[in-house]
Amino acid sequence: MSENPQSNGDVLTASDDDIDELQARLGRVREEIGKRIVGQETVLEQLLVCLLCDGNALLESNPGLGKTSMIRALSDVIDLDFSRIQNTPDLMPSDITGTEIIRDNEHGREFVFEEGPIFANVVLADEINRATPKTQAALLEAMQEKQVTAAGETYQLPRPFFVLATQNPIDQEGTYPLPEAQTDRFLLKIVLDYPTYEDEKRIVELYTEGSGTPEVEQVVSKTQLQTIQSLVREVPIAEDIRDRAISLVRATRDSENIEYGASPRASMALVLAGKARAFLRGRAHVKWEDVEAMAPPVLRHRILVDFRAEREGLTPDEAVASLAAER
C-alpha cells in the first residue's frame, strides 16, 4: 500500500511491500477458488473475512449448492488441514472432540487420547442443527476456547482454526435449532442462495465436460495467514466510523421492529469484520461501506424481529439495512 494511515494509535506494523504482497496473495486465493466455484463472490468474501478475523461462520443454504466444495477449495489454496463432521442425532460429543482409548505397548497397556475430527484447521460441521444440544455444546465450546478437555487433560486445537457450521432451512423434522445464545458465538451468519442461470450453466459445463475437479494452487501458507490475521486487527478505523458501527448495534436494542437486539459482542464483530473486508480489498483503512456491507452477516443471527414486523414481511436483513441507513 502506498500509504499507511494511523487512527487512534493503530498502525500496521509490517512494511508496505509486505502488506502489498499479502493482499495480492489474497486476491490470488479468490482466483484459485474461482477455478472450482462459479459465482458466489459475496459468500466467498464473507468466508474469507471470517477466516481473517480468526472467527467461525454459520452458513445457511439448501442442499447441493457447493458448500463442501467451497470449503475444500479454501483449505487447499491456503494449505489448511480439512475435516468434515456429518452431524446426526446419534452423534456423541466424544465423536467430535476425541476420547481416551486403551492401547497396548511394550510396557503394557496405557490410556491414549485419540483426537477427533475437531483437530483440523478447517472443520465443516454439516447440518449442525441435526446434532443434539449436548453435542452442539461440545462443538461450540471447542470453537470458543480453542481447546478440548478429556479425562482432566487439556489439548490445544491447531491454529489457525476455523469452523463452518451449516444449517438446512428446509428440513425441520428431527432437528435441534441452535439457541440464540449459541448462534451469537458465530462471527458471521452467511446465506448461500441458488446461482443465477448463467452461473448454473457454467457449473454444469465445468463439472460435466471436464476431466474432474479442477486443480488449484496453494498460494498462502498457514504462517502467512496468521500474519494476516494479526495485521487485520491493526487496520486503522476512524473514530467516527467506529462510533457509527457501535451506534448501529445499539440501535437494534431500541428499534420497535426488533424484539431482541445484539450484544456488545456484535459491536466487536462488526468493527473487526470491517477491518478484514478493507484489508481484503487492498485498502489501508476502514470505510463506512465496509461496516455497512458486513452488518447483515454480523447481525442477522443476533437479532429477533418483532412478531408484528415479521408478520408484515420484515426480514432481519431489512431491519439492519434500515438502521444502517439512519446512521
mmCIF file of C-alpha atoms in Angstrom:
data_model
loop_
_atom_site.group_PDB
_atom_site.id
_atom_site.type_symbol
_atom_site.label_atom_id
_atom_site.label_comp_id
_atom_site.label_asym_id
_atom_site.label_seq_id
_atom_site.Cartn_x
_atom_site.Cartn_y
_atom_site.Cartn_z
ATOM 1 C CA MET A 1 0.000 0.000 0.000
ATOM 2 C CA SER A 2 1.294 3.407 -0.829
ATOM 3 C CA GLU A 3 0.148 4.934 2.437
ATOM 4 C CA ASN A 4 -0.027 3.764 5.989
ATOM 5 C CA PRO A 5 -2.603 5.950 7.769
ATOM 6 C CA GLN A 6 -2.940 5.959 11.503
ATOM 7 C CA SER A 7 -6.059 6.282 13.671
ATOM 8 C CA ASN A 8 -6.289 6.210 17.448
ATOM 9 C CA GLY A 9 -2.744 4.867 17.657
ATOM 10 C CA ASP A 10 -3.390 1.887 15.366
ATOM 11 C CA VAL A 11 -0.507 1.281 12.996
ATOM 12 C CA LEU A 12 0.052 -1.507 10.510
ATOM 13 C CA THR A 13 3.330 -2.994 11.661
ATOM 14 C CA ALA A 14 4.536 -4.764 8.501
ATOM 15 C CA SER A 15 6.220 -2.833 5.699
ATOM 16 C CA ASP A 16 4.137 -1.550 2.806
ATOM 17 C CA ASP A 17 5.763 -4.068 0.453
ATOM 18 C CA ASP A 18 4.952 -6.970 2.780
ATOM 19 C CA ILE A 19 1.338 -5.864 3.095
ATOM 20 C CA ASP A 20 1.026 -5.407 -0.671
ATOM 21 C CA GLU A 21 2.338 -8.942 -1.187
ATOM 22 C CA LEU A 22 -0.065 -10.461 1.318
ATOM 23 C CA GLN A 23 -3.027 -8.594 -0.148
ATOM 24 C CA ALA A 24 -2.008 -9.742 -3.625
ATOM 25 C CA ARG A 25 -1.918 -13.329 -2.377
ATOM 26 C CA LEU A 26 -5.434 -12.947 -1.000
ATOM 27 C CA GLY A 27 -6.511 -11.808 -4.451
ATOM 28 C CA ARG A 28 -4.986 -14.965 -5.885
ATOM 29 C CA VAL A 29 -6.844 -17.037 -3.278
ATOM 30 C CA ARG A 30 -10.113 -15.795 -4.736
ATOM 31 C CA GLU A 31 -8.909 -16.519 -8.265
ATOM 32 C CA GLU A 32 -7.855 -20.063 -7.411
ATOM 33 C CA ILE A 33 -11.117 -20.868 -5.623
ATOM 34 C CA GLY A 34 -12.901 -19.476 -8.675
ATOM 35 C CA LYS A 35 -11.487 -22.401 -10.664
ATOM 36 C CA ARG A 36 -13.818 -24.706 -8.712
ATOM 37 C CA ILE A 37 -16.597 -22.399 -7.533
ATOM 38 C CA VAL A 38 -18.612 -20.384 -10.038
ATOM 39 C CA GLY A 39 -20.146 -17.128 -8.819
ATOM 40 C CA GLN A 40 -20.956 -16.701 -5.110
ATOM 41 C CA GLU A 41 -18.407 -13.878 -4.846
ATOM 42 C CA THR A 42 -20.143 -12.295 -1.854
ATOM 43 C CA VAL A 43 -20.303 -15.599 0.026
ATOM 44 C CA LEU A 44 -16.621 -16.251 -0.655
ATOM 45 C CA GLU A 45 -15.676 -12.768 0.504
ATOM 46 C CA GLN A 46 -17.600 -13.253 3.748
ATOM 47 C CA LEU A 47 -15.916 -16.631 4.332
ATOM 48 C CA LEU A 48 -12.508 -15.027 3.838
ATOM 49 C CA VAL A 49 -13.436 -12.142 6.138
ATOM 50 C CA CYS A 50 -14.389 -14.638 8.830
ATOM 51 C CA LEU A 51 -11.126 -16.539 8.351
ATOM 52 C CA LEU A 52 -9.045 -13.347 8.518
ATOM 53 C CA CYS A 53 -10.838 -12.401 11.736
ATOM 54 C CA ASP A 54 -9.987 -15.794 13.259
ATOM 55 C CA GLY A 55 -13.713 -16.380 13.734
ATOM 56 C CA ASN A 56 -16.278 -19.032 12.848
ATOM 57 C CA ALA A 57 -19.211 -18.914 10.452
ATOM 58 C CA LEU A 58 -22.739 -20.287 10.351
ATOM 59 C CA LEU A 59 -23.855 -20.929 6.776
ATOM 60 C CA GLU A 60 -27.476 -21.416 5.822
ATOM 61 C CA SER A 61 -28.294 -22.910 2.447
ATOM 62 C CA ASN A 62 -30.304 -25.515 0.648
ATOM 63 C CA PRO A 63 -28.580 -28.822 -0.207
ATOM 64 C CA GLY A 64 -26.366 -29.171 -3.258
ATOM 65 C CA LEU A 65 -25.045 -25.617 -3.539
ATOM 66 C CA GLY A 66 -21.359 -26.456 -3.183
ATOM 67 C CA LYS A 67 -20.660 -25.724 0.483
ATOM 68 C CA THR A 68 -18.251 -28.640 0.865
ATOM 69 C CA SER A 69 -16.517 -27.910 -2.445
ATOM 70 C CA MET A 70 -16.010 -24.272 -1.469
ATOM 71 C CA ILE A 71 -14.518 -25.111 1.922
ATOM 72 C CA ARG A 72 -12.300 -27.836 0.473
ATOM 73 C CA ALA A 73 -11.035 -25.408 -2.149
ATOM 74 C CA LEU A 74 -10.379 -22.791 0.539
ATOM 75 C CA SER A 75 -8.377 -25.263 2.633
ATOM 76 C CA ASP A 76 -6.361 -26.410 -0.408
ATOM 77 C CA VAL A 77 -5.482 -22.891 -1.534
ATOM 78 C CA ILE A 78 -4.376 -21.824 1.982
ATOM 79 C CA ASP A 79 -2.681 -25.138 2.865
ATOM 80 C CA LEU A 80 -5.023 -25.941 5.751
ATOM 81 C CA ASP A 81 -5.963 -29.373 7.092
ATOM 82 C CA PHE A 82 -9.621 -30.105 6.324
ATOM 83 C CA SER A 83 -12.095 -32.183 8.320
ATOM 84 C CA ARG A 84 -15.807 -32.789 7.896
ATOM 85 C CA ILE A 85 -18.318 -33.709 10.604
ATOM 86 C CA GLN A 86 -21.699 -35.006 9.452
ATOM 87 C CA ASN A 87 -23.989 -34.189 12.350
ATOM 88 C CA THR A 88 -26.703 -36.710 13.209
ATOM 89 C CA PRO A 89 -28.904 -37.180 16.300
ATOM 90 C CA ASP A 90 -26.812 -40.138 17.483
ATOM 91 C CA LEU A 91 -23.513 -38.224 17.300
ATOM 92 C CA MET A 92 -21.840 -38.012 20.709
ATOM 93 C CA PRO A 93 -19.578 -35.189 21.948
ATOM 94 C CA SER A 94 -16.594 -37.566 22.058
ATOM 95 C CA ASP A 95 -17.177 -38.359 18.380
ATOM 96 C CA ILE A 96 -16.218 -34.750 17.687
ATOM 97 C CA THR A 97 -13.629 -33.907 20.324
ATOM 98 C CA GLY A 98 -11.978 -37.310 20.693
ATOM 99 C CA THR A 99 -11.676 -39.776 23.551
ATOM 100 C CA GLU A 100 -9.187 -41.815 25.515
ATOM 101 C CA ILE A 101 -8.630 -45.383 24.352
ATOM 102 C CA ILE A 102 -6.597 -48.267 25.767
ATOM 103 C CA ARG A 103 -3.561 -49.126 23.676
ATOM 104 C CA ASP A 104 -1.024 -51.918 24.152
ATOM 105 C CA ASN A 105 2.675 -51.130 24.121
ATOM 106 C CA GLU A 106 5.912 -52.765 25.283
ATOM 107 C CA HIS A 107 5.231 -51.680 28.869
ATOM 108 C CA GLY A 108 1.668 -52.978 28.958
ATOM 109 C CA ARG A 109 -1.498 -51.044 28.483
ATOM 110 C CA GLU A 110 -1.983 -47.297 28.697
ATOM 111 C CA PHE A 111 -4.653 -44.728 28.022
ATOM 112 C CA VAL A 112 -4.003 -42.679 24.884
ATOM 113 C CA PHE A 113 -6.049 -39.726 23.678
ATOM 114 C CA GLU A 114 -7.409 -40.304 20.196
ATOM 115 C CA GLU A 115 -8.044 -36.958 18.526
ATOM 116 C CA GLY A 116 -11.457 -36.370 16.999
ATOM 117 C CA PRO A 117 -12.244 -34.588 13.714
ATOM 118 C CA ILE A 118 -12.300 -31.216 15.505
ATOM 119 C CA PHE A 119 -8.477 -31.335 15.393
ATOM 120 C CA ALA A 120 -8.078 -29.706 11.982
ATOM 121 C CA ASN A 121 -7.505 -26.192 10.678
ATOM 122 C CA VAL A 122 -10.793 -26.070 8.774
ATOM 123 C CA VAL A 123 -13.770 -28.009 10.132
ATOM 124 C CA LEU A 124 -17.013 -28.317 8.185
ATOM 125 C CA ALA A 125 -19.778 -29.152 10.678
ATOM 126 C CA ASP A 126 -22.508 -30.185 8.273
ATOM 127 C CA GLU A 127 -26.123 -29.701 9.399
ATOM 128 C CA ILE A 128 -25.269 -28.702 12.950
ATOM 129 C CA ASN A 129 -28.976 -28.458 13.786
ATOM 130 C CA ARG A 130 -29.267 -32.245 13.436
ATOM 131 C CA ALA A 131 -26.937 -32.817 16.391
ATOM 132 C CA THR A 132 -28.359 -32.943 19.912
ATOM 133 C CA PRO A 133 -27.901 -29.893 22.169
ATOM 134 C CA LYS A 134 -25.236 -31.755 24.175
ATOM 135 C CA THR A 135 -23.153 -32.390 21.061
ATOM 136 C CA GLN A 136 -23.736 -28.852 19.792
ATOM 137 C CA ALA A 137 -22.483 -27.503 23.120
ATOM 138 C CA ALA A 138 -19.288 -29.573 22.900
ATOM 139 C CA LEU A 139 -18.578 -28.239 19.419
ATOM 140 C CA LEU A 140 -19.279 -24.640 20.380
ATOM 141 C CA GLU A 141 -17.097 -24.930 23.493
ATOM 142 C CA ALA A 142 -14.194 -26.102 21.345
ATOM 143 C CA MET A 143 -14.796 -23.173 18.999
ATOM 144 C CA GLN A 144 -14.867 -20.670 21.840
ATOM 145 C CA GLU A 145 -11.959 -21.965 23.904
ATOM 146 C CA LYS A 146 -9.814 -23.309 21.032
ATOM 147 C CA GLN A 147 -9.155 -26.363 23.163
ATOM 148 C CA VAL A 148 -10.587 -29.735 24.174
ATOM 149 C CA THR A 149 -10.622 -31.247 27.662
ATOM 150 C CA ALA A 150 -10.763 -35.029 28.109
ATOM 151 C CA ALA A 151 -10.175 -37.018 31.298
ATOM 152 C CA GLY A 152 -8.773 -33.957 33.049
ATOM 153 C CA GLU A 153 -6.257 -33.161 30.298
ATOM 154 C CA THR A 154 -6.440 -30.118 28.052
ATOM 155 C CA TYR A 155 -5.475 -30.362 24.376
ATOM 156 C CA GLN A 156 -4.952 -27.280 22.238
ATOM 157 C CA LEU A 157 -6.602 -27.199 18.846
ATOM 158 C CA PRO A 158 -4.399 -26.491 15.813
ATOM 159 C CA ARG A 159 -4.013 -22.901 14.688
ATOM 160 C CA PRO A 160 -5.324 -21.348 12.585
ATOM 161 C CA PHE A 161 -8.724 -22.834 13.417
ATOM 162 C CA PHE A 162 -11.958 -22.199 11.532
ATOM 163 C CA VAL A 163 -15.366 -23.863 11.853
ATOM 164 C CA LEU A 164 -18.049 -23.545 9.209
ATOM 165 C CA ALA A 165 -21.310 -24.929 10.546
ATOM 166 C CA THR A 166 -24.149 -25.379 8.060
ATOM 167 C CA GLN A 167 -27.894 -25.377 8.540
ATOM 168 C CA ASN A 168 -30.551 -26.598 6.128
ATOM 169 C CA PRO A 169 -33.532 -24.189 6.273
ATOM 170 C CA ILE A 170 -35.905 -26.695 4.615
ATOM 171 C CA ASP A 171 -35.952 -29.774 6.848
ATOM 172 C CA GLN A 172 -37.089 -29.058 10.401
ATOM 173 C CA GLU A 173 -38.169 -32.558 11.439
ATOM 174 C CA GLY A 174 -35.646 -34.250 13.710
ATOM 175 C CA THR A 175 -33.584 -31.086 14.172
ATOM 176 C CA TYR A 176 -32.413 -29.140 17.226
ATOM 177 C CA PRO A 177 -32.230 -25.431 16.318
ATOM 178 C CA LEU A 178 -29.336 -23.560 17.878
ATOM 179 C CA PRO A 179 -30.445 -21.198 20.679
ATOM 180 C CA GLU A 180 -29.768 -17.506 20.103
ATOM 181 C CA ALA A 181 -27.144 -17.501 22.868
ATOM 182 C CA GLN A 182 -25.172 -20.119 20.940
ATOM 183 C CA THR A 183 -25.570 -18.628 17.463
ATOM 184 C CA ASP A 184 -24.115 -15.422 18.931
ATOM 185 C CA ARG A 185 -20.782 -17.241 19.148
ATOM 186 C CA PHE A 186 -20.543 -17.311 15.361
ATOM 187 C CA LEU A 187 -18.845 -14.234 13.961
ATOM 188 C CA LEU A 188 -20.967 -14.304 10.791
ATOM 189 C CA LYS A 189 -24.108 -15.959 9.522
ATOM 190 C CA ILE A 190 -23.732 -16.376 5.762
ATOM 191 C CA VAL A 191 -26.675 -17.087 3.471
ATOM 192 C CA LEU A 192 -25.917 -19.046 0.296
ATOM 193 C CA ASP A 193 -28.599 -18.712 -2.385
ATOM 194 C CA TYR A 194 -29.155 -20.512 -5.685
ATOM 195 C CA PRO A 195 -26.852 -19.474 -8.553
ATOM 196 C CA THR A 196 -28.018 -17.372 -11.477
ATOM 197 C CA TYR A 197 -28.879 -19.094 -14.745
ATOM 198 C CA GLU A 198 -25.556 -18.132 -16.329
ATOM 199 C CA ASP A 199 -23.596 -19.323 -13.292
ATOM 200 C CA GLU A 200 -25.501 -22.598 -13.170
ATOM 201 C CA LYS A 201 -24.800 -23.109 -16.862
ATOM 202 C CA ARG A 202 -21.071 -22.623 -16.224
ATOM 203 C CA ILE A 203 -21.221 -25.043 -13.268
ATOM 204 C CA VAL A 204 -22.807 -27.737 -15.431
ATOM 205 C CA GLU A 205 -20.214 -27.209 -18.167
ATOM 206 C CA LEU A 206 -17.336 -27.248 -15.669
ATOM 207 C CA TYR A 207 -18.314 -30.485 -13.938
ATOM 208 C CA THR A 208 -19.851 -32.458 -16.815
ATOM 209 C CA GLU A 209 -17.456 -31.670 -19.648
ATOM 210 C CA GLY A 210 -14.119 -31.513 -17.890
ATOM 211 C CA SER A 211 -11.835 -34.215 -16.556
ATOM 212 C CA GLY A 212 -12.959 -33.864 -12.946
ATOM 213 C CA THR A 213 -12.395 -31.425 -10.096
ATOM 214 C CA PRO A 214 -10.092 -28.618 -11.321
ATOM 215 C CA GLU A 215 -6.701 -28.381 -9.655
ATOM 216 C CA VAL A 216 -5.940 -25.359 -7.518
ATOM 217 C CA GLU A 217 -2.614 -23.923 -6.428
ATOM 218 C CA GLN A 218 -1.651 -23.227 -2.841
ATOM 219 C CA VAL A 219 -0.884 -19.505 -2.620
ATOM 220 C CA VAL A 220 -0.999 -18.746 1.133
ATOM 221 C CA SER A 221 0.693 -20.702 3.919
ATOM 222 C CA LYS A 222 -0.534 -21.183 7.478
ATOM 223 C CA THR A 223 2.147 -18.810 8.748
ATOM 224 C CA GLN A 224 1.190 -16.147 6.234
ATOM 225 C CA LEU A 225 -2.470 -16.492 7.197
ATOM 226 C CA GLN A 226 -1.639 -15.983 10.870
ATOM 227 C CA THR A 227 0.402 -12.902 9.928
ATOM 228 C CA ILE A 228 -2.585 -11.532 8.019
ATOM 229 C CA GLN A 229 -4.877 -12.220 10.986
ATOM 230 C CA SER A 230 -2.570 -10.125 13.171
ATOM 231 C CA LEU A 231 -2.411 -7.315 10.600
ATOM 232 C CA VAL A 232 -6.187 -7.189 10.239
ATOM 233 C CA ARG A 233 -6.557 -6.200 13.893
ATOM 234 C CA GLU A 234 -4.167 -3.304 13.318
ATOM 235 C CA VAL A 235 -6.017 -1.840 10.313
ATOM 236 C CA PRO A 236 -6.867 1.758 11.314
ATOM 237 C CA ILE A 237 -10.517 2.756 11.702
ATOM 238 C CA ALA A 238 -11.524 6.381 12.169
ATOM 239 C CA GLU A 239 -13.188 7.161 15.460
ATOM 240 C CA ASP A 240 -16.371 8.438 13.811
ATOM 241 C CA ILE A 241 -16.782 5.243 11.748
ATOM 242 C CA ARG A 242 -16.176 3.080 14.805
ATOM 243 C CA ASP A 243 -18.745 5.109 16.758
ATOM 244 C CA ARG A 244 -21.288 4.746 13.933
ATOM 245 C CA ALA A 245 -20.755 0.971 13.975
ATOM 246 C CA ILE A 246 -21.361 0.844 17.716
ATOM 247 C CA SER A 247 -24.400 3.098 17.311
ATOM 248 C CA LEU A 248 -25.808 0.714 14.686
ATOM 249 C CA VAL A 249 -25.531 -2.252 17.035
ATOM 250 C CA ARG A 250 -27.029 -0.318 19.937
ATOM 251 C CA ALA A 251 -29.928 0.759 17.722
ATOM 252 C CA THR A 252 -31.001 -2.881 17.380
ATOM 253 C CA ARG A 253 -31.843 -2.821 21.106
ATOM 254 C CA ASP A 254 -34.168 0.183 20.782
ATOM 255 C CA SER A 255 -35.851 -0.447 17.441
ATOM 256 C CA GLU A 256 -39.591 -1.016 17.606
ATOM 257 C CA ASN A 257 -39.236 -3.672 14.889
ATOM 258 C CA ILE A 258 -36.728 -5.768 16.845
ATOM 259 C CA GLU A 259 -37.704 -7.733 19.915
ATOM 260 C CA TYR A 260 -34.182 -8.711 20.986
ATOM 261 C CA GLY A 261 -31.140 -6.685 19.968
ATOM 262 C CA ALA A 262 -27.481 -7.556 19.580
ATOM 263 C CA SER A 263 -24.912 -7.671 22.384
ATOM 264 C CA PRO A 264 -21.557 -5.828 22.622
ATOM 265 C CA ARG A 265 -20.026 -8.939 21.068
ATOM 266 C CA ALA A 266 -21.729 -7.819 17.847
ATOM 267 C CA SER A 267 -20.065 -4.389 18.079
ATOM 268 C CA MET A 268 -16.646 -6.023 18.282
ATOM 269 C CA ALA A 269 -17.504 -8.399 15.432
ATOM 270 C CA LEU A 270 -18.745 -5.583 13.193
ATOM 271 C CA VAL A 271 -15.635 -3.444 13.641
ATOM 272 C CA LEU A 272 -13.289 -6.401 13.153
ATOM 273 C CA ALA A 273 -15.182 -7.641 10.080
ATOM 274 C CA GLY A 274 -14.991 -4.161 8.607
ATOM 275 C CA LYS A 275 -11.225 -4.181 9.095
ATOM 276 C CA ALA A 276 -10.922 -7.584 7.421
ATOM 277 C CA ARG A 277 -13.010 -6.504 4.428
ATOM 278 C CA ALA A 278 -10.892 -3.376 3.999
ATOM 279 C CA PHE A 279 -7.693 -5.431 4.096
ATOM 280 C CA LEU A 280 -9.159 -7.996 1.690
ATOM 281 C CA ARG A 281 -9.994 -5.218 -0.754
ATOM 282 C CA GLY A 282 -6.468 -3.808 -0.639
ATOM 283 C CA ARG A 283 -7.107 -0.732 1.452
ATOM 284 C CA ALA A 284 -5.161 0.660 4.409
ATOM 285 C CA HIS A 285 -8.141 1.846 6.425
ATOM 286 C CA VAL A 286 -11.821 1.096 7.046
ATOM 287 C CA LYS A 287 -14.584 2.890 5.156
ATOM 288 C CA TRP A 288 -18.220 3.060 6.208
ATOM 289 C CA GLU A 289 -19.078 0.880 3.201
ATOM 290 C CA ASP A 290 -17.080 -1.944 4.843
ATOM 291 C CA VAL A 291 -19.151 -1.692 8.014
ATOM 292 C CA GLU A 292 -22.391 -1.399 6.058
ATOM 293 C CA ALA A 293 -21.565 -4.434 3.911
ATOM 294 C CA MET A 294 -20.696 -6.603 6.910
ATOM 295 C CA ALA A 295 -23.664 -5.527 9.054
ATOM 296 C CA PRO A 296 -26.152 -8.128 7.688
ATOM 297 C CA PRO A 297 -23.931 -11.225 8.188
ATOM 298 C CA VAL A 298 -22.777 -9.935 11.588
ATOM 299 C CA LEU A 299 -26.251 -9.066 12.898
ATOM 300 C CA ARG A 300 -28.849 -11.269 11.165
ATOM 301 C CA HIS A 301 -28.401 -14.131 13.662
ATOM 302 C CA ARG A 302 -28.045 -11.866 16.675
ATOM 303 C CA ILE A 303 -31.404 -10.113 16.475
ATOM 304 C CA LEU A 304 -35.004 -11.292 16.670
ATOM 305 C CA VAL A 305 -37.543 -9.383 14.596
ATOM 306 C CA ASP A 306 -40.725 -8.420 16.428
ATOM 307 C CA PHE A 307 -43.700 -10.679 15.701
ATOM 308 C CA ARG A 308 -45.737 -7.822 14.268
ATOM 309 C CA ALA A 309 -42.948 -6.693 11.944
ATOM 310 C CA GLU A 310 -42.227 -10.261 10.919
ATOM 311 C CA ARG A 311 -45.899 -10.791 10.093
ATOM 312 C CA GLU A 312 -45.701 -7.749 7.827
ATOM 313 C CA GLY A 313 -42.809 -9.376 5.989
ATOM 314 C CA LEU A 314 -39.841 -7.561 7.540
ATOM 315 C CA THR A 315 -36.671 -9.684 7.488
ATOM 316 C CA PRO A 316 -33.659 -9.295 9.795
ATOM 317 C CA ASP A 317 -31.555 -8.059 6.850
ATOM 318 C CA GLU A 318 -34.129 -5.394 6.005
ATOM 319 C CA ALA A 319 -34.273 -4.285 9.625
ATOM 320 C CA VAL A 320 -30.472 -3.974 9.747
ATOM 321 C CA ALA A 321 -30.338 -2.131 6.406
ATOM 322 C CA SER A 322 -32.917 0.356 7.641
ATOM 323 C CA LEU A 323 -30.953 1.054 10.816
ATOM 324 C CA ALA A 324 -27.670 1.354 8.887
ATOM 325 C CA ALA A 325 -29.221 3.912 6.539
ATOM 326 C CA GLU A 326 -30.064 6.089 9.540
ATOM 327 C CA ARG A 327 -26.501 6.218 10.883
#
